[in-house]
Amino acid sequence: MTVKSTTSKHLGRVGPIDHHNPLQDMHAQLTKAERILKPDRNDIEALRHPKRQVIVSVPVRMDDGSLHYFTGYRVLYDNTRGPGKGGIRYHPDVTLDEVTALAGWMSWKCAILDLAFGGAKGGVACDPSSLSEGELERLTRRYVAEIFELIGPTIDIPAPDLGTSPRVMAWVMDTFSMKKGYVEPGVVTGKPIILGGSKGREEATGRGLMYAVRDVQRTRGRTLDQTTVAIQGFGNVGSNAARLLHRAGARVIAVSDVGGGILDPNGLDIPLLLTHREEHHSLVGFKGATSIDNATLLELPCEVLLPAALEAQIHEGNAGRLRAQVVVEGANGPTTPDADDILKQRGIVVVPDILANAGGVVVSYFEWVQDRYGFFWPESDVIARLEEKMNAAFASVWDEAALHSVDLRTGAYILAIKRLIEARRLRGFYA
Ligand code: NAD
C-alpha cells in the first residue's frame, strides 16, 4: 500500500508553539470560572468529562490509485439540553485533544446562547487544499460512514468549520440519507439552501461578530463608523465579518490569510478585495495596499482586532505587543490563558469566542428547526432572530461579568456553568 504524505503546503500555523494544547486552555478557562462560582465538585466534574470521544480510520482511494489512511475524530462533549452540535474540521493538525476542546467550547457556547443543543465537534487530519474534489468527496463519505451511528438529528449534528464548506455538508447529508434510506436534511447544518440549508447561514458567524463588535463598542461609547478593525483569517468567518463590518461603516484596515496579509490604514475596499481574491486566489497584490505578515497584523494599532483563523494566535509572546483596544474572537480559542491575563492587565477587553462567534451555531439551530418542521423562513426573519439572540447573550454575559467583577470570558463561563448545572440537576443522575 502506498502512503501519501499529508504535510501541509497551504495551511501552516502562525501560532507560537506547535505542541500547544487547546484542551489545557479550555480546562484553565473552566478553572478560572470555577474559582469564582465555587460549584459543587460533583457538578463541575461532569463538565470536565466529555460524554464520548471516538477515533476512526478513514481509508481513501486517492486519484493515483493508492490508498491513504486518514484519522478522523468525533467528540460529543455534552448533551444535557439537546443533541450535540459542532462542526467538522479538515486540517493537518487536528488531534483528539483539539477536537475535544472545540466540543467543550461548543457546549458552553450553546448554553450561553440558550439553544436546545449540547456541544460536539469532529475533524479529519488532512490538508483539504492538497486533495482533489474527488478525494475530498470520498474522504467525507467514508468519514461519515465511520461515524454514521453517532450522528443524526436527535443525536449529534455536524456543521462546517475550518477547511469544510456547504459543499462538504451536502456530501454529509447525502451519505447519511443514502445509508438511512430516506432524506434526512436535519442531520447536518450549513448545507446549500436548495438542500434544506437556511438563508443567512453562510454569513451568520460573520454577522454575529459584527453584532459583537457593535455591542462592545457601544459599551465604550463608540459607534461602528468610528471603529477601525484588523482581521486575521479571510475564510468564511473573516471575510463575511469584513464584508458586513465594512458595510455597517467600520474601517477594515488590514486582513490576512495563510498566505499573508495586506494593510491600508485608510480602510480597505472590501467588496473590491473580495473580487480581487476571487480572480487571483490571493489577497496579495491588492491595489493600494501594503503587504504585511500575519504577526504584524496582530500587532497593528487599531480599535478592534478580530482573529478569525486558528487557535493560540495571541499568546504570551505577543500579547504584550498588541496595540488593539478590543479583541473580538472570531476563531475558536485564538487567545491562550496566559495571553488573556496579559491583555487584562493592559486593559484590553476581550469578547470571548464562546459569545462572539456564536452566530454560526445560532443560525445552525434555526436551520435544524426549519429542517425538522419542513418550513423555511425568509432571510429577514433569520437575521432578526439572530440579532435578538446575540444581543441577549451579550447582555447576559456582560451582567454576569459585572456581578462577579471578572472579565467577559470568565463571565461567559459562569453563565454557561450555571445553566448546565441547573439543567443537569433537574434531569437528575442516572446510574
Ligand atoms: P475557513 O477554512 O473558511 O477559513 C480559514 C481562514 O484562515 C482562511 O482564510 C485561511 O487562509 C486562514 N488561515 C489558515 N491558517 C492560517 C494561518 N496560519 N494564519 C493566518 N490565517 C490562516 O474557516 P472558517 O470557517 O472561517 O473558520 C475560522 C475559525 O473560525 C476557526 O477557528 C473556526 O473554528 C471558527 N469558527 C467557524 C465558524 C463557522 O461557522 N465557519 C463558526 C464559529 C467559529
Tab-separated table of C-alpha atoms and ligand atoms in Angstrom:
chain	number	residue	atom	x	y	z
A	1	MET	CA	0.000	0.000	0.000
A	2	THR	CA	1.296	3.457	-0.856
A	3	VAL	CA	1.010	6.088	1.807
A	4	LYS	CA	0.703	9.680	0.740
A	5	SER	CA	2.191	12.435	2.870
A	6	THR	CA	-0.281	14.872	4.444
A	7	THR	CA	2.313	17.549	5.072
A	8	SER	CA	0.589	20.886	4.572
A	9	LYS	CA	1.798	23.211	1.892
A	10	HIS	CA	-1.013	25.712	2.268
A	11	LEU	CA	-2.364	25.514	5.801
A	12	GLY	CA	0.564	26.428	8.041
A	13	ARG	CA	0.198	27.647	11.589
A	14	VAL	CA	1.459	31.012	12.736
A	15	GLY	CA	0.795	30.084	16.364
A	16	PRO	CA	3.534	30.276	18.946
A	17	ILE	CA	4.249	26.631	19.539
A	18	ASP	CA	3.429	23.581	17.509
A	19	HIS	CA	2.649	21.489	20.586
A	20	HIS	CA	0.162	23.984	22.035
A	21	ASN	CA	-2.764	22.109	23.581
A	22	PRO	CA	-6.189	23.820	23.343
A	23	LEU	CA	-7.723	21.319	25.771
A	24	GLN	CA	-5.418	22.612	28.506
A	25	ASP	CA	-6.571	26.140	27.645
A	26	MET	CA	-10.217	25.118	27.894
A	27	HIS	CA	-9.635	23.481	31.287
A	28	ALA	CA	-7.723	26.544	32.538
A	29	GLN	CA	-10.632	28.781	31.495
A	30	LEU	CA	-13.105	26.490	33.250
A	31	THR	CA	-10.983	26.526	36.404
A	32	LYS	CA	-10.937	30.333	36.462
A	33	ALA	CA	-14.757	30.457	36.456
A	34	GLU	CA	-14.948	27.605	38.973
A	35	ARG	CA	-12.827	29.586	41.456
A	36	ILE	CA	-15.375	32.410	41.379
A	37	LEU	CA	-18.559	30.340	41.291
A	38	LYS	CA	-17.411	27.557	43.657
A	39	PRO	CA	-19.933	24.984	42.399
A	40	ASP	CA	-20.414	21.582	43.971
A	41	ARG	CA	-17.477	19.336	42.998
A	42	ASN	CA	-19.725	16.658	41.510
A	43	ASP	CA	-21.446	19.219	39.324
A	44	ILE	CA	-18.269	20.639	37.900
A	45	GLU	CA	-16.667	17.221	37.375
A	46	ALA	CA	-19.436	16.419	34.895
A	47	LEU	CA	-18.376	19.426	32.832
A	48	ARG	CA	-14.779	18.243	32.695
A	49	HIS	CA	-15.619	14.869	31.175
A	50	PRO	CA	-16.675	14.589	27.533
A	51	LYS	CA	-19.528	12.146	27.081
A	52	ARG	CA	-17.943	10.348	24.145
A	53	GLN	CA	-14.680	10.531	22.169
A	54	VAL	CA	-14.255	8.454	19.041
A	55	ILE	CA	-11.256	7.962	16.731
A	56	VAL	CA	-11.774	6.341	13.334
A	57	SER	CA	-9.540	5.354	10.430
A	58	VAL	CA	-10.696	6.838	7.151
A	59	PRO	CA	-9.254	4.928	4.188
A	60	VAL	CA	-9.488	6.866	0.931
A	61	ARG	CA	-8.684	5.755	-2.613
A	62	MET	CA	-6.526	8.584	-3.964
A	63	ASP	CA	-6.637	9.710	-7.595
A	64	ASP	CA	-3.353	7.903	-8.344
A	65	GLY	CA	-4.895	4.594	-7.237
A	66	SER	CA	-3.082	4.466	-3.887
A	67	LEU	CA	-4.907	4.010	-0.577
A	68	HIS	CA	-4.335	6.598	2.112
A	69	TYR	CA	-5.471	6.202	5.730
A	70	PHE	CA	-6.556	9.457	7.372
A	71	THR	CA	-7.509	9.741	11.043
A	72	GLY	CA	-10.940	11.105	11.931
A	73	TYR	CA	-12.480	12.138	15.245
A	74	ARG	CA	-15.936	12.897	16.647
A	75	VAL	CA	-16.437	14.059	20.209
A	76	LEU	CA	-19.826	14.506	21.871
A	77	TYR	CA	-18.938	16.606	24.870
A	78	ASP	CA	-22.335	17.369	26.388
A	79	ASN	CA	-25.975	16.612	25.568
A	80	THR	CA	-27.722	17.779	28.705
A	81	ARG	CA	-30.138	20.139	26.951
A	82	GLY	CA	-30.328	18.581	23.481
A	83	PRO	CA	-28.361	16.757	20.781
A	84	GLY	CA	-24.687	17.513	20.279
A	85	LYS	CA	-23.828	20.288	17.849
A	86	GLY	CA	-20.496	21.150	16.306
A	87	GLY	CA	-18.534	21.497	13.108
A	88	ILE	CA	-16.261	19.217	11.161
A	89	ARG	CA	-12.693	20.499	10.743
A	90	TYR	CA	-10.328	19.422	7.975
A	91	HIS	CA	-6.805	20.499	8.877
A	92	PRO	CA	-3.451	18.670	9.076
A	93	ASP	CA	-3.038	19.474	12.802
A	94	VAL	CA	-6.388	18.072	14.004
A	95	THR	CA	-5.935	15.946	17.142
A	96	LEU	CA	-8.252	14.334	19.672
A	97	ASP	CA	-7.409	16.998	22.262
A	98	GLU	CA	-8.134	19.806	19.830
A	99	VAL	CA	-11.491	18.301	18.827
A	100	THR	CA	-12.361	17.731	22.493
A	101	ALA	CA	-11.570	21.351	23.367
A	102	LEU	CA	-13.642	22.560	20.429
A	103	ALA	CA	-16.520	20.283	21.512
A	104	GLY	CA	-16.308	21.706	25.039
A	105	TRP	CA	-16.366	25.265	23.699
A	106	MET	CA	-19.454	24.347	21.637
A	107	SER	CA	-21.148	23.127	24.829
A	108	TRP	CA	-20.532	26.423	26.648
A	109	LYS	CA	-21.499	28.398	23.528
A	110	CYS	CA	-24.873	26.667	23.131
A	111	ALA	CA	-25.608	27.219	26.824
A	112	ILE	CA	-24.702	30.926	26.608
A	113	LEU	CA	-26.922	31.408	23.549
A	114	ASP	CA	-29.647	29.423	25.280
A	115	LEU	CA	-30.028	26.875	22.454
A	116	ALA	CA	-31.553	23.409	22.889
A	117	PHE	CA	-28.236	21.816	21.926
A	118	GLY	CA	-25.278	20.272	23.650
A	119	GLY	CA	-21.741	20.526	22.258
A	120	ALA	CA	-19.780	18.323	19.860
A	121	LYS	CA	-17.052	18.573	17.237
A	122	GLY	CA	-15.370	16.438	14.621
A	123	GLY	CA	-12.421	16.538	12.338
A	124	VAL	CA	-10.121	14.703	9.988
A	125	ALA	CA	-6.360	15.266	9.988
A	126	CYS	CA	-5.841	16.186	6.334
A	127	ASP	CA	-4.888	19.103	4.140
A	128	PRO	CA	-8.029	19.750	2.072
A	129	SER	CA	-6.152	22.130	-0.244
A	130	SER	CA	-3.937	19.264	-1.428
A	131	LEU	CA	-6.876	16.937	-2.203
A	132	SER	CA	-8.799	16.828	-5.472
A	133	GLU	CA	-12.563	17.284	-5.338
A	134	GLY	CA	-12.998	13.533	-5.841
A	135	GLU	CA	-10.601	12.713	-2.985
A	136	LEU	CA	-12.365	15.217	-0.728
A	137	GLU	CA	-15.747	13.676	-1.513
A	138	ARG	CA	-14.523	10.107	-0.897
A	139	LEU	CA	-12.860	11.187	2.357
A	140	THR	CA	-16.057	12.907	3.534
A	141	ARG	CA	-18.290	9.966	2.644
A	142	ARG	CA	-16.049	7.425	4.347
A	143	TYR	CA	-15.681	9.591	7.445
A	144	VAL	CA	-19.478	9.924	7.673
A	145	ALA	CA	-19.867	6.164	7.151
A	146	GLU	CA	-17.442	5.559	10.048
A	147	ILE	CA	-19.366	7.842	12.449
A	148	PHE	CA	-22.805	7.054	10.977
A	149	GLU	CA	-24.263	5.618	14.181
A	150	LEU	CA	-23.031	8.518	16.276
A	151	ILE	CA	-24.701	11.332	14.329
A	152	GLY	CA	-28.302	12.190	13.474
A	153	PRO	CA	-30.822	14.986	14.014
A	154	THR	CA	-31.573	13.854	17.576
A	155	ILE	CA	-28.048	12.652	18.433
A	156	ASP	CA	-25.307	14.909	17.143
A	157	ILE	CA	-25.484	17.362	14.239
A	158	PRO	CA	-22.317	18.395	12.352
A	159	ALA	CA	-21.730	21.715	10.516
A	160	PRO	CA	-18.872	23.413	8.637
A	161	ASP	CA	-15.684	24.521	10.372
A	162	LEU	CA	-12.143	25.287	9.263
A	163	GLY	CA	-11.445	23.608	5.909
A	164	THR	CA	-15.033	22.443	5.259
A	165	SER	CA	-17.879	24.133	3.384
A	166	PRO	CA	-21.545	23.821	2.320
A	167	ARG	CA	-20.289	21.515	-0.484
A	168	VAL	CA	-18.871	19.127	2.095
A	169	MET	CA	-22.070	19.356	4.178
A	170	ALA	CA	-24.110	18.297	1.110
A	171	TRP	CA	-21.995	15.101	0.916
A	172	VAL	CA	-22.533	14.523	4.647
A	173	MET	CA	-26.300	14.840	4.184
A	174	ASP	CA	-26.298	12.590	1.119
A	175	THR	CA	-24.172	9.839	2.669
A	176	PHE	CA	-26.275	9.754	5.825
A	177	SER	CA	-29.546	9.814	3.837
A	178	MET	CA	-28.405	7.045	1.454
A	179	LYS	CA	-27.495	4.804	4.366
A	180	LYS	CA	-30.801	5.520	6.139
A	181	GLY	CA	-32.885	5.042	3.001
A	182	TYR	CA	-34.709	8.356	3.305
A	183	VAL	CA	-33.762	12.010	3.015
A	184	GLU	CA	-32.622	13.469	6.337
A	185	PRO	CA	-31.635	17.129	5.922
A	186	GLY	CA	-31.634	17.689	9.720
A	187	VAL	CA	-28.507	15.552	10.183
A	188	VAL	CA	-26.214	18.439	9.288
A	189	THR	CA	-26.379	22.246	9.093
A	190	GLY	CA	-24.559	24.721	6.887
A	191	LYS	CA	-25.936	22.910	3.820
A	192	PRO	CA	-26.625	24.608	0.495
A	193	ILE	CA	-30.044	26.299	0.675
A	194	ILE	CA	-31.519	24.076	-2.038
A	195	LEU	CA	-30.882	21.018	0.173
A	196	GLY	CA	-32.586	22.432	3.270
A	197	GLY	CA	-29.970	24.958	4.313
A	198	SER	CA	-31.070	28.169	5.989
A	199	LYS	CA	-30.969	31.550	4.399
A	200	GLY	CA	-28.344	33.611	6.202
A	201	ARG	CA	-26.330	30.609	7.488
A	202	GLU	CA	-23.241	31.097	5.366
A	203	GLU	CA	-22.527	34.597	6.688
A	204	ALA	CA	-24.071	34.008	10.149
A	205	THR	CA	-20.807	33.791	12.108
A	206	GLY	CA	-19.530	36.962	10.448
A	207	ARG	CA	-22.845	38.703	11.088
A	208	GLY	CA	-22.817	37.654	14.740
A	209	LEU	CA	-19.283	39.055	15.005
A	210	MET	CA	-20.468	42.346	13.589
A	211	TYR	CA	-23.112	42.496	16.343
A	212	ALA	CA	-20.476	41.602	18.949
A	213	VAL	CA	-18.176	44.394	17.718
A	214	ARG	CA	-21.100	46.826	17.723
A	215	ASP	CA	-22.234	45.782	21.233
A	216	VAL	CA	-18.794	46.007	22.823
A	217	GLN	CA	-18.060	49.309	21.117
A	218	ARG	CA	-21.365	50.656	22.412
A	219	THR	CA	-20.213	49.942	25.985
A	220	ARG	CA	-17.155	52.087	25.211
A	221	GLY	CA	-19.252	54.916	23.793
A	222	ARG	CA	-18.123	54.182	20.238
A	223	THR	CA	-20.103	53.506	17.073
A	224	LEU	CA	-19.166	51.227	14.194
A	225	ASP	CA	-18.330	54.122	11.900
A	226	GLN	CA	-15.742	55.294	14.422
A	227	THR	CA	-14.154	51.828	14.573
A	228	THR	CA	-11.015	50.506	12.868
A	229	VAL	CA	-10.678	46.734	12.565
A	230	ALA	CA	-7.854	44.305	11.671
A	231	ILE	CA	-8.876	40.742	10.780
A	232	GLN	CA	-6.664	37.643	10.769
A	233	GLY	CA	-8.118	34.865	8.563
A	234	PHE	CA	-10.185	35.557	5.457
A	235	GLY	CA	-12.250	32.389	5.120
A	236	ASN	CA	-15.941	32.033	5.865
A	237	VAL	CA	-15.732	33.845	9.207
A	238	GLY	CA	-13.133	36.524	8.478
A	239	SER	CA	-14.337	37.519	5.005
A	240	ASN	CA	-18.006	37.744	5.998
A	241	ALA	CA	-17.147	39.721	9.136
A	242	ALA	CA	-15.033	42.069	6.977
A	243	ARG	CA	-17.807	42.497	4.413
A	244	LEU	CA	-20.554	43.162	6.961
A	245	LEU	CA	-18.441	45.428	9.176
A	246	HIS	CA	-17.374	47.408	6.113
A	247	ARG	CA	-20.998	47.702	5.008
A	248	ALA	CA	-22.005	48.870	8.504
A	249	GLY	CA	-19.463	51.710	8.323
A	250	ALA	CA	-16.416	50.312	10.142
A	251	ARG	CA	-12.955	50.842	8.616
A	252	VAL	CA	-11.319	47.449	7.985
A	253	ILE	CA	-7.653	48.440	7.748
A	254	ALA	CA	-5.997	45.019	7.431
A	255	VAL	CA	-6.835	41.408	6.610
A	256	SER	CA	-4.761	38.278	6.160
A	257	ASP	CA	-4.977	34.632	5.240
A	258	VAL	CA	-2.498	31.803	5.404
A	259	GLY	CA	-0.572	33.378	2.505
A	260	GLY	CA	-0.014	36.709	4.322
A	261	GLY	CA	-1.856	39.969	4.744
A	262	ILE	CA	-2.467	43.456	3.426
A	263	LEU	CA	-2.802	46.846	5.108
A	264	ASP	CA	-4.356	50.151	4.156
A	265	PRO	CA	-4.685	52.498	7.163
A	266	ASN	CA	-7.354	54.457	5.245
A	267	GLY	CA	-9.534	51.355	5.065
A	268	LEU	CA	-9.700	48.543	2.508
A	269	ASP	CA	-12.483	48.472	-0.058
A	270	ILE	CA	-13.785	45.044	0.976
A	271	PRO	CA	-16.166	44.382	-1.966
A	272	LEU	CA	-13.301	45.164	-4.382
A	273	LEU	CA	-10.946	42.995	-2.333
A	274	LEU	CA	-13.389	40.065	-2.500
A	275	THR	CA	-13.440	40.370	-6.296
A	276	HIS	CA	-9.618	40.568	-6.363
A	277	ARG	CA	-9.373	37.434	-4.215
A	278	GLU	CA	-11.806	35.572	-6.452
A	279	GLU	CA	-9.806	36.478	-9.548
A	280	HIS	CA	-6.291	35.970	-8.146
A	281	HIS	CA	-6.936	33.398	-5.373
A	282	SER	CA	-4.827	35.602	-3.119
A	283	LEU	CA	-5.076	38.803	-1.099
A	284	VAL	CA	-1.575	39.804	-2.088
A	285	GLY	CA	-1.234	42.400	-4.844
A	286	PHE	CA	-4.434	44.268	-3.964
A	287	LYS	CA	-4.118	47.771	-5.388
A	288	GLY	CA	-3.200	50.491	-2.902
A	289	ALA	CA	-2.476	48.109	-0.009
A	290	THR	CA	0.877	47.210	1.598
A	291	SER	CA	1.821	43.575	2.131
A	292	ILE	CA	2.274	42.526	5.760
A	293	ASP	CA	2.790	39.212	7.505
A	294	ASN	CA	0.388	37.627	9.979
A	295	ALA	CA	2.500	38.515	13.023
A	296	THR	CA	2.498	42.205	12.024
A	297	LEU	CA	-1.265	42.187	11.523
A	298	LEU	CA	-1.857	41.085	15.096
A	299	GLU	CA	0.232	43.965	16.419
A	300	LEU	CA	-1.239	46.786	14.322
A	301	PRO	CA	-2.678	49.848	16.059
A	302	CYS	CA	-6.469	49.564	15.664
A	303	GLU	CA	-9.548	49.632	17.859
A	304	VAL	CA	-10.664	46.068	17.258
A	305	LEU	CA	-8.535	43.036	16.459
A	306	LEU	CA	-10.575	40.141	15.114
A	307	PRO	CA	-8.640	36.859	14.974
A	308	ALA	CA	-10.591	34.512	12.649
A	309	ALA	CA	-8.140	31.744	11.742
A	310	LEU	CA	-6.770	29.271	14.284
A	311	GLU	CA	-6.164	28.709	17.992
A	312	ALA	CA	-3.395	30.271	20.068
A	313	GLN	CA	-2.572	33.180	17.772
A	314	ILE	CA	-2.463	35.629	20.688
A	315	HIS	CA	-0.041	34.175	23.189
A	316	GLU	CA	2.413	35.034	25.947
A	317	GLY	CA	4.976	36.038	23.323
A	318	ASN	CA	2.931	38.713	21.540
A	319	ALA	CA	0.127	39.749	23.962
A	320	GLY	CA	2.362	42.499	25.385
A	321	ARG	CA	2.797	43.994	21.928
A	322	LEU	CA	-0.846	44.129	20.823
A	323	ARG	CA	-1.999	47.666	20.103
A	324	ALA	CA	-5.725	46.953	19.685
A	325	GLN	CA	-8.115	48.245	22.356
A	326	VAL	CA	-10.526	45.343	21.998
A	327	VAL	CA	-10.144	41.737	20.808
A	328	VAL	CA	-13.294	40.130	19.393
A	329	GLU	CA	-12.622	36.420	18.914
A	330	GLY	CA	-13.842	35.052	15.577
A	331	ALA	CA	-11.778	31.864	15.743
A	332	ASN	CA	-12.223	29.327	18.497
A	333	GLY	CA	-9.524	29.590	21.152
A	334	PRO	CA	-7.349	32.271	19.497
A	335	THR	CA	-6.124	33.647	22.860
A	336	THR	CA	-4.202	31.479	25.321
A	337	PRO	CA	-4.964	31.834	29.071
A	338	ASP	CA	-1.526	33.422	29.675
A	339	ALA	CA	-2.228	35.964	26.986
A	340	ASP	CA	-5.668	36.610	28.479
A	341	ASP	CA	-4.019	37.639	31.770
A	342	ILE	CA	-1.620	39.971	29.972
A	343	LEU	CA	-4.423	41.582	27.956
A	344	LYS	CA	-6.482	42.046	31.112
A	345	GLN	CA	-3.575	43.764	32.885
A	346	ARG	CA	-3.158	46.018	29.861
A	347	GLY	CA	-6.843	46.982	29.883
A	348	ILE	CA	-7.563	45.309	26.527
A	349	VAL	CA	-11.136	43.999	26.509
A	350	VAL	CA	-11.642	40.504	25.070
A	351	VAL	CA	-15.064	39.446	23.774
A	352	PRO	CA	-14.650	35.669	24.025
A	353	ASP	CA	-15.168	33.158	21.214
A	354	ILE	CA	-17.969	31.346	23.030
A	355	LEU	CA	-20.015	34.536	22.751
A	356	ALA	CA	-18.597	36.470	19.797
A	357	ASN	CA	-18.510	33.734	17.146
A	358	ALA	CA	-21.791	32.072	18.169
A	359	GLY	CA	-23.765	33.497	15.217
A	360	GLY	CA	-22.974	30.367	13.204
A	361	VAL	CA	-24.424	27.944	15.709
A	362	VAL	CA	-27.453	30.157	16.297
A	363	VAL	CA	-28.384	30.027	12.607
A	364	SER	CA	-27.433	26.326	12.529
A	365	TYR	CA	-30.049	25.907	15.241
A	366	PHE	CA	-32.545	27.814	13.089
A	367	GLU	CA	-31.630	25.578	10.133
A	368	TRP	CA	-32.217	22.441	12.204
A	369	VAL	CA	-35.578	23.791	13.416
A	370	GLN	CA	-36.621	24.607	9.822
A	371	ASP	CA	-35.496	21.170	8.557
A	372	ARG	CA	-37.417	19.431	11.314
A	373	TYR	CA	-40.713	21.081	10.524
A	374	GLY	CA	-40.081	21.442	6.810
A	375	PHE	CA	-40.971	25.097	6.606
A	376	PHE	CA	-38.398	27.715	5.697
A	377	TRP	CA	-38.078	31.284	6.892
A	378	PRO	CA	-37.317	34.417	4.873
A	379	GLU	CA	-33.819	35.821	5.394
A	380	SER	CA	-35.202	38.862	7.243
A	381	ASP	CA	-36.635	36.538	9.956
A	382	VAL	CA	-33.311	34.710	10.301
A	383	ILE	CA	-31.393	37.984	10.660
A	384	ALA	CA	-33.860	39.481	13.151
A	385	ARG	CA	-33.844	36.339	15.330
A	386	LEU	CA	-30.047	36.107	15.167
A	387	GLU	CA	-29.669	39.704	16.283
A	388	GLU	CA	-32.098	39.139	19.145
A	389	LYS	CA	-30.160	36.045	20.330
A	390	MET	CA	-26.751	37.733	20.056
A	391	ASN	CA	-27.902	40.862	21.884
A	392	ALA	CA	-29.498	38.842	24.689
A	393	ALA	CA	-26.370	36.711	25.139
A	394	PHE	CA	-24.086	39.756	25.135
A	395	ALA	CA	-26.242	41.436	27.810
A	396	SER	CA	-26.349	38.271	29.980
A	397	VAL	CA	-22.565	37.786	29.763
A	398	TRP	CA	-21.962	41.475	30.468
A	399	ASP	CA	-24.218	41.335	33.566
A	400	GLU	CA	-22.581	38.141	34.835
A	401	ALA	CA	-19.101	39.640	34.404
A	402	ALA	CA	-20.156	42.828	36.206
A	403	LEU	CA	-21.804	40.885	39.035
A	404	HIS	CA	-18.599	38.968	39.785
A	405	SER	CA	-16.148	41.724	38.719
A	406	VAL	CA	-14.494	39.432	36.192
A	407	ASP	CA	-13.556	39.632	32.527
A	408	LEU	CA	-16.091	38.766	29.833
A	409	ARG	CA	-14.650	35.279	29.215
A	410	THR	CA	-14.991	34.317	32.870
A	411	GLY	CA	-18.473	35.873	32.913
A	412	ALA	CA	-19.427	33.781	29.876
A	413	TYR	CA	-18.125	30.597	31.516
A	414	ILE	CA	-20.016	31.367	34.731
A	415	LEU	CA	-23.241	31.798	32.752
A	416	ALA	CA	-22.698	28.527	30.866
A	417	ILE	CA	-21.780	26.586	34.013
A	418	LYS	CA	-24.833	27.858	35.893
A	419	ARG	CA	-27.219	26.909	33.074
A	420	LEU	CA	-25.707	23.467	32.534
A	421	ILE	CA	-25.599	22.644	36.232
A	422	GLU	CA	-29.232	23.693	36.673
A	423	ALA	CA	-30.309	21.548	33.700
A	424	ARG	CA	-28.310	18.549	34.966
A	425	ARG	CA	-29.769	18.857	38.448
A	426	LEU	CA	-33.309	18.915	37.052
A	427	ARG	CA	-32.627	15.820	34.959
A	428	GLY	CA	-31.074	14.042	37.933
A	429	PHE	CA	-28.340	11.452	37.926
A	430	TYR	CA	-28.977	8.189	36.042
A	431	ALA	CA	-26.775	5.473	37.467
B	1	NAD	P1	-12.098	28.686	6.669
B	1	NAD	O1	-11.398	27.432	6.341
B	1	NAD	O2	-13.242	29.143	5.832
B	1	NAD	O3	-11.046	29.902	6.703
B	1	NAD	C1	-9.891	29.887	7.477
B	1	NAD	C2	-9.064	31.111	7.119
B	1	NAD	O4	-7.926	31.140	7.974
B	1	NAD	C3	-8.520	31.087	5.673
B	1	NAD	O5	-8.537	32.412	5.159
B	1	NAD	C4	-7.089	30.615	5.852
B	1	NAD	O6	-6.230	31.050	4.813
B	1	NAD	C5	-6.759	31.289	7.162
B	1	NAD	N1	-5.637	30.660	7.833
B	1	NAD	C6	-5.366	29.345	7.986
B	1	NAD	N2	-4.200	29.189	8.610
B	1	NAD	C7	-3.747	30.443	8.873
B	1	NAD	C8	-2.618	30.930	9.472
B	1	NAD	N3	-1.687	30.106	9.893
B	1	NAD	N4	-2.501	32.276	9.590
B	1	NAD	C9	-3.422	33.113	9.102
B	1	NAD	N5	-4.539	32.699	8.508
B	1	NAD	C10	-4.675	31.382	8.396
B	1	NAD	O7	-12.528	28.546	8.199
B	1	NAD	P2	-13.661	29.344	8.982
B	1	NAD	O8	-14.903	28.562	8.906
B	1	NAD	O9	-13.631	30.771	8.559
B	1	NAD	O10	-13.137	29.202	10.485
B	1	NAD	C11	-12.154	30.069	11.023
B	1	NAD	C12	-12.187	29.982	12.538
B	1	NAD	O11	-13.485	30.339	12.999
B	1	NAD	C13	-11.919	28.591	13.117
B	1	NAD	O12	-11.273	28.771	14.365
B	1	NAD	C14	-13.304	28.040	13.352
B	1	NAD	O13	-13.316	27.051	14.363
B	1	NAD	C15	-14.012	29.295	13.807
B	1	NAD	N6	-15.470	29.263	13.661
B	1	NAD	C16	-16.065	28.984	12.465
B	1	NAD	C17	-17.444	29.016	12.376
B	1	NAD	C18	-18.157	28.809	11.053
B	1	NAD	O14	-19.389	28.967	11.027
B	1	NAD	N7	-17.470	28.511	9.961
B	1	NAD	C19	-18.219	29.281	13.494
B	1	NAD	C20	-17.585	29.581	14.706
B	1	NAD	C21	-16.211	29.575	14.766
